[in-house]
Amino acid sequence: MTKMAATRDGYGEALLELASNPKVVVLEADLGKSTKSLHFRKAHPERTVSCGIGEQNMLLVGAGLAASGYIPFASTFAIFTERAFEQMRNGVARPNLAVHVCGSHGGTHTGTDGSSAQSIEDLAIYRTLPNVIVMHPSDIVSTKLLTMQLAETGSPSYTRTARNKTPVLYEGRENEIQIGKGVVLKEGTDVAIVACGVMVSQSLDAAESLAAEGINATVVDMHTLKPLDGALIDRLVASCGAIVTAEDHSVIGGLGGAVAEHLTSNTFAPLERVGVQDRFGESGQADEMLEVMQISTPYIAEAAKRAIARKV
Amino acid sequence: MTSTDELRELARKCRVHIVNMVHRAQAGHPGGSLSEIDLLAALYKTTLRVRPSEPKWEDRDRFILSKGHASPGMYAILAEMGFITVDDLASYRVLGGICQGHVDMKWCPGVDFSAGSLGMGLSFGMGSAIAGRLEGSERQVYVMLGDGEIQEGSVWEAAMAATHHELGNLNVILDRNRIQNDDFCEAQMRMFDIPAKWKAFGWNVKEIDGHNMDEIVEGMDFLKSSNDGPSILIAHTVKGHGVSFMADNPAFHGAAPNDEQYAQAMAELGEVVA
């Protein structure tokens, strides 16, 4: 049985470990129980700032703390970080203040809360901001490690975590996790599936079903969307000649957008983008949502075949 | 201790710089710079603990100009204090210049906050105040807001959070000049009883005439001495104060004088133009 855990718990664990650095502070907007910053609050109330239900204020309180030498980690639901986008743009990214924003409950995988809670554009919008690191880790182990690495970057960041549990992929492979470096989880030569977040395990399953049909797929966990690991994309183009991106996010501007931008300016390969097709979600269980949005395992496998068929 | 006569002369010199900057650039925001400048002169001379030769001194008081379009006023006082030179003022709105259109901490020494989007400075100031408290420092944070600016909803998120966290080291100076970009505030968005609003949010409140230097100095003492929670000094000012045709005139929120108007302004400010 595959071990399951939620990436948001990895965020909570990372904050607790980071607490040994006295400069680390945690900001909440009444969702600490959900984003998992509550563990830090319980252990270190003096370094936890409740901002109430006020995300715009929260991001700039973070900016003020960062400008004074602190390392703030601020979290709320992914969708509510978007309310403070201009604060992130003008107050955090522009002066390059290392405020670390975590948006939990991202994507349609969030499930029954429905479309208002299912952020499918967060990765796209934060990717447009200079200076900002954008990540969407796939499992609890990598989320914890990447969050801990953020404290050393000196750059602002946005990290999306997920509400629901996903397979644990990196136990015993902790040393492979590094901000800005994609991880090759499976090697193949026919097609490369580049995925992030909850779609990484879906892509591994797709690769298995493709293998049964004699198709050997590479699977990459591209947990960092910005800076994108372009060198790895170039290697995938050379070794596989066809690429599929898979994300629980709009096909516009997210991982698929990032890879498309890279390909058009570098070595070309056919690209199929699996993601939410320019529409909003609805209430449903996490697995049902992946089906409704046509981003689950069979859709990734189909996209892989289309990409292969387009090889010149 | 600087006398009020010296403060008035300092503010007059700053007004000359302000008019020079916007005339030279043929753009910018003279109105709100002229309304705030008496307050800035007193704040910098009598109150702020800063070191012009060491602008990043860690334990300095922080000043955050949230109404960042009124940058000529801030650049003028920074030049008079010695953070930058009077020659630097010629770089206002010029490509590569340290005096960016809106004050920017990445460009200009002595600037602690990158402004330009209204409603952000109080939240940033709140973070700066929490940082000071975490460090056990006595340093104070001063945030200047415009009156039109408090129409931004996020100002009130910060106003509520600041009293929740009992930030006695957080101080606001509100430049109540009654004019915003398009028109008088009264026409754009009536704000009714502004002192009552801040009192209702739990702030210490004092009102002064923002062009009466004796009252301004008293107001600065009020901010320094009220440390049981956040405090706001509501300064009643006149937009464009000191230049007759700019005073109380919405047209000079964001417009530069022409050459003829410039000469008149300089004459009114007691400067002889060569």
Tab-separated table of C-alpha atoms in Angstrom, chain A residues 28 49-54 56-58 61, chain B residues 122-123 126-127 129-130 133 154-168 170 198 201-203 230:
chain	number	residue	atom	x	y	z
A	28	GLU	CA	-1.550	33.769	9.502
A	49	VAL	CA	1.359	37.204	13.851
A	50	SER	CA	-2.369	36.816	13.435
A	51	CYS	CA	-3.533	39.107	10.656
A	52	GLY	CA	-7.167	38.124	10.928
A	53	ILE	CA	-9.033	37.640	7.691
A	54	GLY	CA	-6.907	40.254	5.943
A	56	GLN	CA	-3.605	42.249	1.790
A	57	ASN	CA	-2.392	43.491	5.147
A	58	MET	CA	-0.666	40.178	5.848
A	61	VAL	CA	3.287	43.094	7.283
B	122	LEU	CA	0.493	51.259	7.066
B	123	SER	CA	0.687	47.477	6.674
B	126	MET	CA	3.039	47.429	11.047
B	127	GLY	CA	5.562	44.777	10.006
B	129	ALA	CA	6.893	47.890	14.194
B	130	ILE	CA	6.556	44.189	15.013
B	133	ARG	CA	9.303	44.920	19.199
B	154	SER	CA	-6.652	47.512	3.224
B	155	VAL	CA	-5.765	50.590	5.323
B	156	TRP	CA	-8.501	49.487	7.694
B	157	GLU	CA	-7.244	45.902	7.767
B	158	ALA	CA	-4.000	47.372	9.056
B	159	ALA	CA	-5.726	49.840	11.395
B	160	MET	CA	-7.597	46.960	13.025
B	161	ALA	CA	-4.544	44.703	13.224
B	162	ALA	CA	-2.328	47.422	14.725
B	163	THR	CA	-4.538	47.837	17.794
B	164	HIS	CA	-5.054	44.080	18.100
B	165	HIS	CA	-1.289	43.768	18.392
B	166	GLU	CA	-1.030	46.849	20.669
B	167	LEU	CA	1.690	48.444	18.565
B	168	GLY	CA	2.586	51.488	20.624
B	170	LEU	CA	3.468	52.602	15.340
B	198	TRP	CA	-9.688	55.933	14.063
B	201	PHE	CA	-10.494	51.272	15.763
B	202	GLY	CA	-8.794	51.903	19.103
B	203	TRP	CA	-6.158	54.451	18.089
B	230	PRO	CA	-0.868	53.034	17.905
